[in-house]
mmCIF file of C-alpha atoms in Angstrom:
data_model
loop_
_atom_site.group_PDB
_atom_site.id
_atom_site.type_symbol
_atom_site.label_atom_id
_atom_site.label_comp_id
_atom_site.label_asym_id
_atom_site.label_seq_id
_atom_site.Cartn_x
_atom_site.Cartn_y
_atom_site.Cartn_z
ATOM 1 C CA UNK A 1 35.018 -54.862 -60.101
ATOM 2 C CA UNK A 2 36.148 -53.094 -56.936
ATOM 3 C CA UNK A 3 33.956 -53.853 -53.953
ATOM 4 C CA UNK A 4 33.134 -50.394 -52.556
ATOM 5 C CA UNK A 5 31.879 -50.278 -48.955
ATOM 6 C CA UNK A 6 28.672 -48.325 -48.371
ATOM 7 C CA UNK A 7 28.670 -44.933 -46.693
ATOM 8 C CA UNK A 8 27.709 -46.353 -43.297
ATOM 9 C CA UNK A 9 30.800 -48.564 -43.334
ATOM 10 C CA UNK A 10 32.955 -45.658 -44.491
ATOM 11 C CA UNK A 11 31.538 -43.552 -41.671
ATOM 12 C CA UNK A 12 32.444 -46.210 -39.092
ATOM 13 C CA UNK A 13 35.983 -46.532 -40.491
ATOM 14 C CA UNK A 14 36.945 -42.922 -41.207
ATOM 15 C CA UNK A 15 34.620 -40.502 -39.417
ATOM 16 C CA UNK A 16 35.162 -39.633 -35.741
ATOM 17 C CA UNK A 17 32.419 -41.458 -33.881
ATOM 18 C CA UNK A 18 31.051 -38.399 -32.108
ATOM 19 C CA UNK A 19 27.435 -39.063 -33.077
ATOM 20 C CA UNK A 20 25.015 -41.906 -32.468
ATOM 21 C CA UNK A 21 23.086 -42.684 -35.640
ATOM 22 C CA UNK A 22 20.582 -45.318 -36.669
ATOM 23 C CA UNK A 23 19.065 -43.862 -39.826
ATOM 24 C CA UNK A 24 20.460 -42.781 -43.187
ATOM 25 C CA UNK A 25 18.340 -40.029 -44.747
ATOM 26 C CA UNK A 26 18.879 -39.530 -48.472
ATOM 27 C CA UNK A 27 16.054 -37.254 -49.625
ATOM 28 C CA UNK A 28 13.726 -34.575 -48.293
ATOM 29 C CA UNK A 29 10.705 -32.682 -49.561
ATOM 30 C CA UNK A 30 8.418 -30.449 -47.513
ATOM 31 C CA UNK A 31 7.735 -32.079 -44.146
ATOM 32 C CA UNK A 32 9.000 -35.497 -45.258
ATOM 33 C CA UNK A 33 12.310 -37.328 -45.584
ATOM 34 C CA UNK A 34 13.180 -40.748 -47.025
ATOM 35 C CA UNK A 35 15.819 -43.195 -45.829
ATOM 36 C CA UNK A 36 18.164 -45.304 -47.968
ATOM 37 C CA UNK A 37 15.635 -48.143 -48.014
ATOM 38 C CA UNK A 38 12.872 -45.930 -49.384
ATOM 39 C CA UNK A 39 10.866 -45.543 -46.173
ATOM 40 C CA UNK A 40 9.096 -42.194 -45.778
ATOM 41 C CA UNK A 41 9.066 -40.253 -42.492
ATOM 42 C CA UNK A 42 7.187 -37.187 -41.300
ATOM 43 C CA UNK A 43 10.087 -35.111 -39.992
ATOM 44 C CA UNK A 44 9.267 -33.452 -36.656
ATOM 45 C CA UNK A 45 12.956 -32.983 -35.890
ATOM 46 C CA UNK A 46 13.636 -30.826 -38.964
ATOM 47 C CA UNK A 47 17.386 -30.908 -38.436
ATOM 48 C CA UNK A 48 16.726 -29.829 -34.812
ATOM 49 C CA UNK A 49 14.615 -26.773 -35.677
ATOM 50 C CA UNK A 50 16.789 -25.970 -38.713
ATOM 51 C CA UNK A 51 14.587 -26.792 -41.728
ATOM 52 C CA UNK A 52 12.139 -24.015 -40.903
ATOM 53 C CA UNK A 53 10.604 -23.901 -44.391
ATOM 54 C CA UNK A 54 10.630 -27.671 -44.772
ATOM 55 C CA UNK A 55 13.035 -29.661 -46.894
ATOM 56 C CA UNK A 56 14.128 -28.156 -50.222
ATOM 57 C CA UNK A 57 11.539 -25.371 -50.340
ATOM 58 C CA UNK A 58 11.343 -24.235 -53.985
ATOM 59 C CA UNK A 59 11.975 -20.561 -53.169
ATOM 60 C CA UNK A 60 15.040 -21.388 -51.085
ATOM 61 C CA UNK A 61 16.401 -23.840 -53.669
ATOM 62 C CA UNK A 62 15.928 -21.266 -56.415
ATOM 63 C CA UNK A 63 17.703 -18.568 -54.379
ATOM 64 C CA UNK A 64 20.662 -20.877 -53.671
ATOM 65 C CA UNK A 65 20.982 -22.082 -57.271
ATOM 66 C CA UNK A 66 20.611 -18.614 -58.793
ATOM 67 C CA UNK A 67 23.286 -17.152 -56.548
ATOM 68 C CA UNK A 68 25.609 -20.146 -57.067
ATOM 69 C CA UNK A 69 25.588 -19.419 -60.794
ATOM 70 C CA UNK A 70 26.756 -15.839 -60.159
ATOM 71 C CA UNK A 71 29.191 -15.945 -57.235
ATOM 72 C CA UNK A 72 29.792 -18.594 -54.566
ATOM 73 C CA UNK A 73 32.306 -16.823 -52.346
ATOM 74 C CA UNK A 74 33.977 -13.461 -51.990
ATOM 75 C CA UNK A 75 35.987 -12.330 -49.000
ATOM 76 C CA UNK A 76 34.570 -9.910 -46.466
ATOM 77 C CA UNK A 77 37.327 -7.627 -47.683
ATOM 78 C CA UNK A 78 34.708 -6.628 -50.265
ATOM 79 C CA UNK A 79 30.997 -5.881 -50.300
ATOM 80 C CA UNK A 80 29.180 -9.218 -50.396
ATOM 81 C CA UNK A 81 26.038 -9.751 -52.519
ATOM 82 C CA UNK A 82 22.846 -10.051 -50.436
ATOM 83 C CA UNK A 83 24.653 -9.235 -47.164
ATOM 84 C CA UNK A 84 23.446 -5.672 -46.689
ATOM 85 C CA UNK A 85 19.887 -6.605 -47.621
ATOM 86 C CA UNK A 86 19.883 -9.449 -45.095
ATOM 87 C CA UNK A 87 21.382 -7.268 -42.359
ATOM 88 C CA UNK A 88 18.629 -4.699 -42.889
ATOM 89 C CA UNK A 89 15.968 -7.398 -42.699
ATOM 90 C CA UNK A 90 17.385 -8.937 -39.515
ATOM 91 C CA UNK A 91 17.440 -5.570 -37.767
ATOM 92 C CA UNK A 92 13.849 -4.993 -38.877
ATOM 93 C CA UNK A 93 12.445 -8.311 -37.621
ATOM 94 C CA UNK A 94 14.465 -8.170 -34.385
ATOM 95 C CA UNK A 95 12.787 -4.912 -33.389
ATOM 96 C CA UNK A 96 16.173 -3.534 -32.297
ATOM 97 C CA UNK A 97 15.789 -0.250 -34.145
ATOM 98 C CA UNK A 98 19.124 1.251 -35.113
ATOM 99 C CA UNK A 99 20.897 -2.026 -34.424
ATOM 100 C CA UNK A 100 23.680 -3.676 -36.373
ATOM 101 C CA UNK A 101 24.369 -7.229 -37.541
ATOM 102 C CA UNK A 102 27.417 -9.469 -37.551
ATOM 103 C CA UNK A 103 27.080 -12.740 -39.439
ATOM 104 C CA UNK A 104 28.464 -16.157 -38.567
ATOM 105 C CA UNK A 105 28.400 -19.752 -39.814
ATOM 106 C CA UNK A 106 26.620 -21.388 -36.855
ATOM 107 C CA UNK A 107 24.896 -20.781 -33.550
ATOM 108 C CA UNK A 108 28.062 -21.403 -31.569
ATOM 109 C CA UNK A 109 29.920 -18.843 -33.688
ATOM 110 C CA UNK A 110 27.095 -16.355 -33.220
ATOM 111 C CA UNK A 111 27.369 -16.794 -29.454
ATOM 112 C CA UNK A 112 31.150 -16.422 -29.659
ATOM 113 C CA UNK A 113 30.574 -13.084 -31.388
ATOM 114 C CA UNK A 114 28.145 -12.038 -28.651
ATOM 115 C CA UNK A 115 30.695 -12.936 -25.962
ATOM 116 C CA UNK A 116 33.448 -10.959 -27.668
ATOM 117 C CA UNK A 117 31.230 -7.947 -28.259
ATOM 118 C CA UNK A 118 30.059 -7.906 -24.643
ATOM 119 C CA UNK A 119 33.620 -8.142 -23.324
ATOM 120 C CA UNK A 120 35.135 -5.464 -25.517
ATOM 121 C CA UNK A 121 32.327 -2.927 -25.179
ATOM 122 C CA UNK A 122 31.825 -3.282 -21.410
ATOM 123 C CA UNK A 123 35.474 -3.805 -20.513
ATOM 124 C CA UNK A 124 34.307 -6.620 -18.220
ATOM 125 C CA UNK A 125 35.078 -10.330 -18.372
ATOM 126 C CA UNK A 126 32.529 -12.214 -16.227
ATOM 127 C CA UNK A 127 29.304 -13.771 -17.475
ATOM 128 C CA UNK A 128 26.245 -15.347 -15.897
ATOM 129 C CA UNK A 129 24.261 -18.157 -17.469
ATOM 130 C CA UNK A 130 21.721 -20.716 -16.306
ATOM 131 C CA UNK A 131 21.668 -24.328 -15.291
ATOM 132 C CA UNK A 132 20.469 -26.599 -18.100
ATOM 133 C CA UNK A 133 21.259 -23.874 -20.634
ATOM 134 C CA UNK A 134 22.982 -24.686 -23.911
ATOM 135 C CA UNK A 135 24.905 -22.192 -26.046
ATOM 136 C CA UNK A 136 27.312 -24.251 -28.144
ATOM 137 C CA UNK A 137 30.348 -26.531 -28.128
ATOM 138 C CA UNK A 138 33.249 -24.238 -29.023
ATOM 139 C CA UNK A 139 35.409 -23.448 -26.018
ATOM 140 C CA UNK A 140 33.973 -19.992 -25.323
ATOM 141 C CA UNK A 141 30.331 -20.938 -25.976
ATOM 142 C CA UNK A 142 30.899 -24.064 -23.884
ATOM 143 C CA UNK A 143 32.098 -21.850 -21.032
ATOM 144 C CA UNK A 144 28.575 -20.423 -20.736
ATOM 145 C CA UNK A 145 26.890 -23.815 -21.315
ATOM 146 C CA UNK A 146 25.935 -25.545 -18.099
ATOM 147 C CA UNK A 147 25.786 -29.249 -18.985
ATOM 148 C CA UNK A 148 28.695 -30.705 -16.956
ATOM 149 C CA UNK A 149 29.104 -33.815 -19.125
ATOM 150 C CA UNK A 150 30.098 -31.781 -22.166
ATOM 151 C CA UNK A 151 31.741 -28.824 -20.393
ATOM 152 C CA UNK A 152 33.895 -30.219 -17.601
ATOM 153 C CA UNK A 153 36.175 -32.470 -19.711
ATOM 154 C CA UNK A 154 37.460 -29.344 -21.480
ATOM 155 C CA UNK A 155 38.075 -27.126 -18.452
ATOM 156 C CA UNK A 156 39.359 -24.721 -17.418
ATOM 157 C CA UNK A 157 37.326 -22.633 -19.827
ATOM 158 C CA UNK A 158 37.190 -18.923 -20.486
ATOM 159 C CA UNK A 159 35.414 -16.583 -20.100
ATOM 160 C CA UNK A 160 34.555 -17.062 -16.433
ATOM 161 C CA UNK A 161 30.874 -17.843 -15.950
ATOM 162 C CA UNK A 162 28.642 -18.280 -12.909
ATOM 163 C CA UNK A 163 25.606 -20.538 -13.231
ATOM 164 C CA UNK A 164 22.358 -20.157 -11.351
ATOM 165 C CA UNK A 165 18.901 -21.736 -11.456
ATOM 166 C CA UNK A 166 16.746 -20.869 -14.456
ATOM 167 C CA UNK A 167 13.959 -18.624 -13.232
ATOM 168 C CA UNK A 168 15.597 -17.585 -9.952
ATOM 169 C CA UNK A 169 15.765 -13.780 -10.074
ATOM 170 C CA UNK A 170 16.804 -13.487 -6.434
ATOM 171 C CA UNK A 171 19.912 -15.606 -6.959
ATOM 172 C CA UNK A 172 20.666 -13.774 -10.195
ATOM 173 C CA UNK A 173 20.473 -10.415 -8.430
ATOM 174 C CA UNK A 174 23.067 -11.602 -5.906
ATOM 175 C CA UNK A 175 25.462 -12.745 -8.655
ATOM 176 C CA UNK A 176 25.190 -9.789 -11.014
ATOM 177 C CA UNK A 177 27.492 -6.860 -10.294
ATOM 178 C CA UNK A 178 29.639 -4.216 -11.926
ATOM 179 C CA UNK A 179 32.070 -6.889 -13.127
ATOM 180 C CA UNK A 180 29.398 -8.725 -15.125
ATOM 181 C CA UNK A 181 29.783 -8.255 -18.872
ATOM 182 C CA UNK A 182 26.613 -10.092 -19.826
ATOM 183 C CA UNK A 183 23.824 -12.450 -18.839
ATOM 184 C CA UNK A 184 23.217 -15.258 -21.352
ATOM 185 C CA UNK A 185 19.688 -16.628 -21.447
ATOM 186 C CA UNK A 186 17.475 -18.834 -23.607
ATOM 187 C CA UNK A 187 13.886 -17.623 -23.593
ATOM 188 C CA UNK A 188 12.958 -21.311 -23.812
ATOM 189 C CA UNK A 189 15.586 -23.878 -22.876
ATOM 190 C CA UNK A 190 15.633 -26.147 -25.907
ATOM 191 C CA UNK A 191 18.225 -28.804 -25.127
ATOM 192 C CA UNK A 192 16.840 -29.082 -21.606
ATOM 193 C CA UNK A 193 13.549 -30.294 -23.076
ATOM 194 C CA UNK A 194 11.600 -27.181 -24.136
ATOM 195 C CA UNK A 195 11.410 -25.436 -20.763
ATOM 196 C CA UNK A 196 9.876 -21.936 -21.045
ATOM 197 C CA UNK A 197 11.013 -19.006 -18.942
ATOM 198 C CA UNK A 198 8.760 -18.370 -15.927
ATOM 199 C CA UNK A 199 6.429 -15.378 -16.104
ATOM 200 C CA UNK A 200 8.369 -12.155 -15.532
ATOM 201 C CA UNK A 201 11.791 -13.805 -15.692
ATOM 202 C CA UNK A 202 13.021 -12.108 -18.871
ATOM 203 C CA UNK A 203 11.707 -8.739 -17.685
ATOM 204 C CA UNK A 204 13.584 -9.297 -14.418
ATOM 205 C CA UNK A 205 16.821 -10.009 -16.300
ATOM 206 C CA UNK A 206 16.332 -6.836 -18.302
ATOM 207 C CA UNK A 207 15.957 -4.831 -15.078
ATOM 208 C CA UNK A 208 19.059 -6.427 -13.515
ATOM 209 C CA UNK A 209 21.102 -5.636 -16.618
ATOM 210 C CA UNK A 210 19.887 -2.039 -16.602
ATOM 211 C CA UNK A 211 20.867 -1.721 -12.923
ATOM 212 C CA UNK A 212 24.360 -3.224 -13.275
ATOM 213 C CA UNK A 213 25.371 -2.206 -16.797
ATOM 214 C CA UNK A 214 25.614 -5.842 -17.875
ATOM 215 C CA UNK A 215 24.355 -6.733 -21.339
ATOM 216 C CA UNK A 216 21.286 -8.926 -21.777
ATOM 217 C CA UNK A 217 22.121 -11.566 -24.400
ATOM 218 C CA UNK A 218 19.267 -13.753 -25.603
ATOM 219 C CA UNK A 219 20.220 -16.982 -27.353
ATOM 220 C CA UNK A 220 17.501 -17.448 -29.990
ATOM 221 C CA UNK A 221 19.411 -20.066 -31.967
ATOM 222 C CA UNK A 222 16.609 -22.599 -31.493
ATOM 223 C CA UNK A 223 13.668 -20.334 -30.640
ATOM 224 C CA UNK A 224 14.170 -17.693 -33.329
ATOM 225 C CA UNK A 225 12.988 -17.206 -36.902
ATOM 226 C CA UNK A 226 9.290 -17.631 -36.140
ATOM 227 C CA UNK A 227 9.563 -20.868 -34.207
ATOM 228 C CA UNK A 228 7.445 -19.635 -31.264
ATOM 229 C CA UNK A 229 4.936 -17.607 -33.281
ATOM 230 C CA UNK A 230 6.929 -14.370 -33.135
ATOM 231 C CA UNK A 231 10.163 -13.744 -34.984
ATOM 232 C CA UNK A 232 11.977 -14.109 -31.655
ATOM 233 C CA UNK A 233 10.777 -15.473 -28.334
ATOM 234 C CA UNK A 234 11.819 -12.366 -26.358
ATOM 235 C CA UNK A 235 9.177 -10.474 -28.317
ATOM 236 C CA UNK A 236 6.515 -12.599 -26.627
ATOM 237 C CA UNK A 237 7.751 -11.287 -23.259
ATOM 238 C CA UNK A 238 7.779 -7.640 -24.318
ATOM 239 C CA UNK A 239 11.488 -7.063 -23.674
ATOM 240 C CA UNK A 240 14.413 -6.155 -25.903
ATOM 241 C CA UNK A 241 17.874 -7.630 -25.331
ATOM 242 C CA UNK A 242 21.144 -5.816 -25.979
ATOM 243 C CA UNK A 243 22.322 -8.669 -28.213
ATOM 244 C CA UNK A 244 20.361 -11.514 -29.798
ATOM 245 C CA UNK A 245 22.023 -14.540 -31.399
ATOM 246 C CA UNK A 246 20.354 -16.668 -34.057
ATOM 247 C CA UNK A 247 21.107 -19.563 -36.422
ATOM 248 C CA UNK A 248 19.319 -22.912 -37.068
ATOM 249 C CA UNK A 249 16.142 -21.852 -38.924
ATOM 250 C CA UNK A 250 17.646 -18.714 -40.448
ATOM 251 C CA UNK A 251 18.558 -20.225 -43.844
ATOM 252 C CA UNK A 252 16.512 -23.442 -44.089
ATOM 253 C CA UNK A 253 19.535 -25.670 -43.502
ATOM 254 C CA UNK A 254 22.275 -23.716 -45.230
ATOM 255 C CA UNK A 255 24.944 -23.054 -42.533
ATOM 256 C CA UNK A 256 24.274 -19.569 -41.199
ATOM 257 C CA UNK A 257 24.227 -17.621 -37.950
ATOM 258 C CA UNK A 258 24.132 -13.996 -36.865
ATOM 259 C CA UNK A 259 23.879 -11.567 -34.010
ATOM 260 C CA UNK A 260 21.923 -8.348 -33.904
ATOM 261 C CA UNK A 261 23.130 -5.790 -31.364
ATOM 262 C CA UNK A 262 21.179 -2.741 -30.253
ATOM 263 C CA UNK A 263 22.006 0.764 -31.410
ATOM 264 C CA UNK A 264 25.410 1.946 -30.212
ATOM 265 C CA UNK A 265 26.779 -1.580 -29.727
ATOM 266 C CA UNK A 266 29.097 -2.681 -32.506
ATOM 267 C CA UNK A 267 32.494 -4.103 -33.403
ATOM 268 C CA UNK A 268 35.108 -1.659 -34.639
ATOM 269 C CA UNK A 269 37.445 -2.525 -37.542
ATOM 270 C CA UNK A 270 39.744 -5.412 -36.662
ATOM 271 C CA UNK A 271 37.881 -6.499 -33.513
ATOM 272 C CA UNK A 272 36.169 -9.484 -35.130
ATOM 273 C CA UNK A 273 36.093 -11.218 -38.489
ATOM 274 C CA UNK A 274 35.316 -14.351 -40.469
ATOM 275 C CA UNK A 275 36.295 -15.717 -43.881
ATOM 276 C CA UNK A 276 33.055 -17.493 -44.743
ATOM 277 C CA UNK A 277 30.450 -15.740 -42.601
ATOM 278 C CA UNK A 278 27.686 -13.962 -44.467
ATOM 279 C CA UNK A 279 28.642 -15.402 -47.839
ATOM 280 C CA UNK A 280 26.555 -14.744 -50.957
ATOM 281 C CA UNK A 281 24.747 -18.098 -50.988
ATOM 282 C CA UNK A 282 24.054 -18.159 -47.250
ATOM 283 C CA UNK A 283 22.575 -14.671 -47.383
ATOM 284 C CA UNK A 284 20.474 -15.537 -50.446
ATOM 285 C CA UNK A 285 19.133 -18.624 -48.654
ATOM 286 C CA UNK A 286 18.345 -16.577 -45.549
ATOM 287 C CA UNK A 287 16.510 -13.860 -47.472
ATOM 288 C CA UNK A 288 14.383 -16.481 -49.231
ATOM 289 C CA UNK A 289 13.728 -18.235 -45.931
ATOM 290 C CA UNK A 290 12.575 -15.036 -44.270
ATOM 291 C CA UNK A 291 10.261 -14.342 -47.219
ATOM 292 C CA UNK A 292 8.622 -17.751 -46.786
ATOM 293 C CA UNK A 293 8.335 -17.381 -43.001
ATOM 294 C CA UNK A 294 6.720 -13.951 -43.384
ATOM 295 C CA UNK A 295 3.922 -15.619 -45.333
ATOM 296 C CA UNK A 296 3.282 -18.397 -42.801
ATOM 297 C CA UNK A 297 4.054 -16.641 -39.497
ATOM 298 C CA UNK A 298 0.389 -15.664 -38.864
ATOM 299 C CA UNK A 299 -0.537 -19.365 -39.103
ATOM 300 C CA UNK A 300 1.824 -20.549 -36.348
ATOM 301 C CA UNK A 301 -0.568 -19.946 -33.393
ATOM 302 C CA UNK A 302 -3.296 -22.030 -35.063
ATOM 303 C CA UNK A 303 -0.857 -24.854 -35.837
ATOM 304 C CA UNK A 304 0.456 -24.648 -32.289
ATOM 305 C CA UNK A 305 -3.031 -25.001 -30.855
ATOM 306 C CA UNK A 306 -3.680 -28.011 -33.079
ATOM 307 C CA UNK A 307 -0.661 -29.740 -31.553
ATOM 308 C CA UNK A 308 -1.698 -28.673 -28.059
ATOM 309 C CA UNK A 309 -5.206 -30.056 -28.316
ATOM 310 C CA UNK A 310 -4.102 -33.229 -30.061
ATOM 311 C CA UNK A 311 -1.473 -34.023 -27.445
ATOM 312 C CA UNK A 312 -3.491 -32.738 -24.467
ATOM 313 C CA UNK A 313 -3.457 -36.106 -22.681
ATOM 314 C CA UNK A 314 0.356 -35.932 -22.536
ATOM 315 C CA UNK A 315 0.449 -32.442 -20.905
ATOM 316 C CA UNK A 316 2.725 -30.933 -23.575
ATOM 317 C CA UNK A 317 4.676 -27.702 -23.193
ATOM 318 C CA UNK A 318 3.711 -25.920 -26.392
ATOM 319 C CA UNK A 319 5.410 -22.721 -27.528
ATOM 320 C CA UNK A 320 4.451 -22.156 -31.131
ATOM 321 C CA UNK A 321 5.949 -25.090 -33.022
ATOM 322 C CA UNK A 322 8.410 -25.918 -30.255
ATOM 323 C CA UNK A 323 6.909 -28.667 -28.129
ATOM 324 C CA UNK A 324 8.198 -30.658 -25.168
ATOM 325 C CA UNK A 325 6.647 -33.689 -23.470
ATOM 326 C CA UNK A 326 7.934 -35.208 -20.246
ATOM 327 C CA UNK A 327 8.496 -38.905 -20.880
ATOM 328 C CA UNK A 328 11.211 -39.831 -18.376
ATOM 329 C CA UNK A 329 14.847 -40.794 -18.903
ATOM 330 C CA UNK A 330 14.084 -44.502 -19.305
ATOM 331 C CA UNK A 331 10.918 -44.183 -21.369
ATOM 332 C CA UNK A 332 11.874 -41.414 -23.823
ATOM 333 C CA UNK A 333 14.210 -43.438 -26.097
ATOM 334 C CA UNK A 334 11.536 -46.090 -26.495
ATOM 335 C CA UNK A 335 8.916 -43.500 -27.414
ATOM 336 C CA UNK A 336 11.313 -41.968 -29.935
ATOM 337 C CA UNK A 337 11.984 -45.373 -31.498
ATOM 338 C CA UNK A 338 8.282 -46.284 -31.689
ATOM 339 C CA UNK A 339 7.526 -42.958 -33.379
ATOM 340 C CA UNK A 340 10.235 -43.696 -35.924
ATOM 341 C CA UNK A 341 8.762 -47.128 -36.576
ATOM 342 C CA UNK A 342 5.412 -45.414 -37.184
ATOM 343 C CA UNK A 343 7.051 -43.054 -39.666
ATOM 344 C CA UNK A 344 7.403 -39.935 -37.519
ATOM 345 C CA UNK A 345 10.783 -38.510 -36.440
ATOM 346 C CA UNK A 346 11.055 -36.869 -33.002
ATOM 347 C CA UNK A 347 13.984 -36.748 -30.588
ATOM 348 C CA UNK A 348 14.822 -36.919 -26.903
ATOM 349 C CA UNK A 349 16.270 -33.759 -25.375
ATOM 350 C CA UNK A 350 17.477 -33.388 -21.772
ATOM 351 C CA UNK A 351 15.949 -35.016 -18.691
ATOM 352 C CA UNK A 352 13.846 -37.499 -20.643
ATOM 353 C CA UNK A 353 11.862 -34.860 -22.515
ATOM 354 C CA UNK A 354 10.575 -35.571 -25.995
ATOM 355 C CA UNK A 355 11.204 -32.619 -28.327
ATOM 356 C CA UNK A 356 9.007 -31.868 -31.348
ATOM 357 C CA UNK A 357 10.189 -29.079 -33.685
ATOM 358 C CA UNK A 358 8.596 -29.642 -37.130
ATOM 359 C CA UNK A 359 8.967 -27.381 -40.162
ATOM 360 C CA UNK A 360 6.952 -24.197 -39.787
ATOM 361 C CA UNK A 361 5.283 -25.142 -43.064
ATOM 362 C CA UNK A 362 3.755 -28.334 -41.628
ATOM 363 C CA UNK A 363 0.119 -28.779 -42.710
ATOM 364 C CA UNK A 364 -2.920 -29.548 -40.553
ATOM 365 C CA UNK A 365 -3.160 -33.091 -41.891
ATOM 366 C CA UNK A 366 0.538 -33.644 -41.182
ATOM 367 C CA UNK A 367 0.069 -32.354 -37.639
ATOM 368 C CA UNK A 368 -2.771 -34.823 -37.167
ATOM 369 C CA UNK A 369 -0.568 -37.673 -38.431
ATOM 370 C CA UNK A 370 2.231 -36.691 -36.064
ATOM 371 C CA UNK A 371 -0.150 -36.406 -33.112
ATOM 372 C CA UNK A 372 -1.642 -39.834 -33.826
ATOM 373 C CA UNK A 373 1.796 -41.492 -33.946
ATOM 374 C CA UNK A 374 3.090 -39.731 -30.832
ATOM 375 C CA UNK A 375 0.024 -40.574 -28.754
ATOM 376 C CA UNK A 376 0.160 -44.194 -29.896
ATOM 377 C CA UNK A 377 3.874 -44.403 -29.082
ATOM 378 C CA UNK A 378 3.251 -43.266 -25.524
ATOM 379 C CA UNK A 379 0.403 -45.763 -25.155
#
């Protein structure tokens, strides 16, 4: 009998070693996953805020399977099943009345679309983004991503982007001018460690964009789809962007992204395109996901407060079900590992910050279990 190597060995031999892994997950259900040795974990990573409705939610699974039996793919040369319905729903929940949608396969692709739309509609080529911001790893999305370790090896990058301190409206005012196509901003910096925008910061960006004609582009890839207690985090600040990008939690793990642009801001025929974007199955998964989130969205503030009170001794930054805890660069990996040993998955984001982004469907008892493990891991 042929001696077949296991998948971990195959990964080490044939897959580009771009990721650091120490766990093989083979099954998921609700808030839990199981590894290849049968150990069960409460998943507070959720694919990095992707599995918004938990793992394998019955409504999402049914939507995917039903559509797969009818049509898996059809080119965007034709009308695509579920696409128009999803576009209508995304405009509705974004609050950008009269807006239009372009769909993508990921957050980076959604941000690429936002960059292209801003450039072609303004006729400008310069962007402004913020230190510690993250918008993707494709060349254009990387150009507006600050992290030097992942950006600088691939320079020079286009489009041109200036970076300034997150929260510094005075510096932003000095940079923004009539050559600025757009200002890219995360309402909460996720990869930096769940760092919320200072009070008035998003409103200040909106005012600067109105004064200069630049477009306000909010990256809601991690914060969107109910994660912060509203459909999108900019809604908590009472502002509307010109373009909002989204992905991660939009389709419960099925690859999907999109932008919604305000009324009067749209691609013309031939200006942008994609073979796979907005396919029948992705749109079916997204529609089912939104239906589930609509049911649980009113519960997010209560769940958020349960995390806040349970982790109070650790001074958490709690924004809905997006939680950051300062642990320190040296300590954070150890805390993450101890949580894993206790059966709870969390991860370290930037600057030694522990990031907790569980499924939005997480129950009270599951929150209590997560809190107990996290507190004990810090102790």
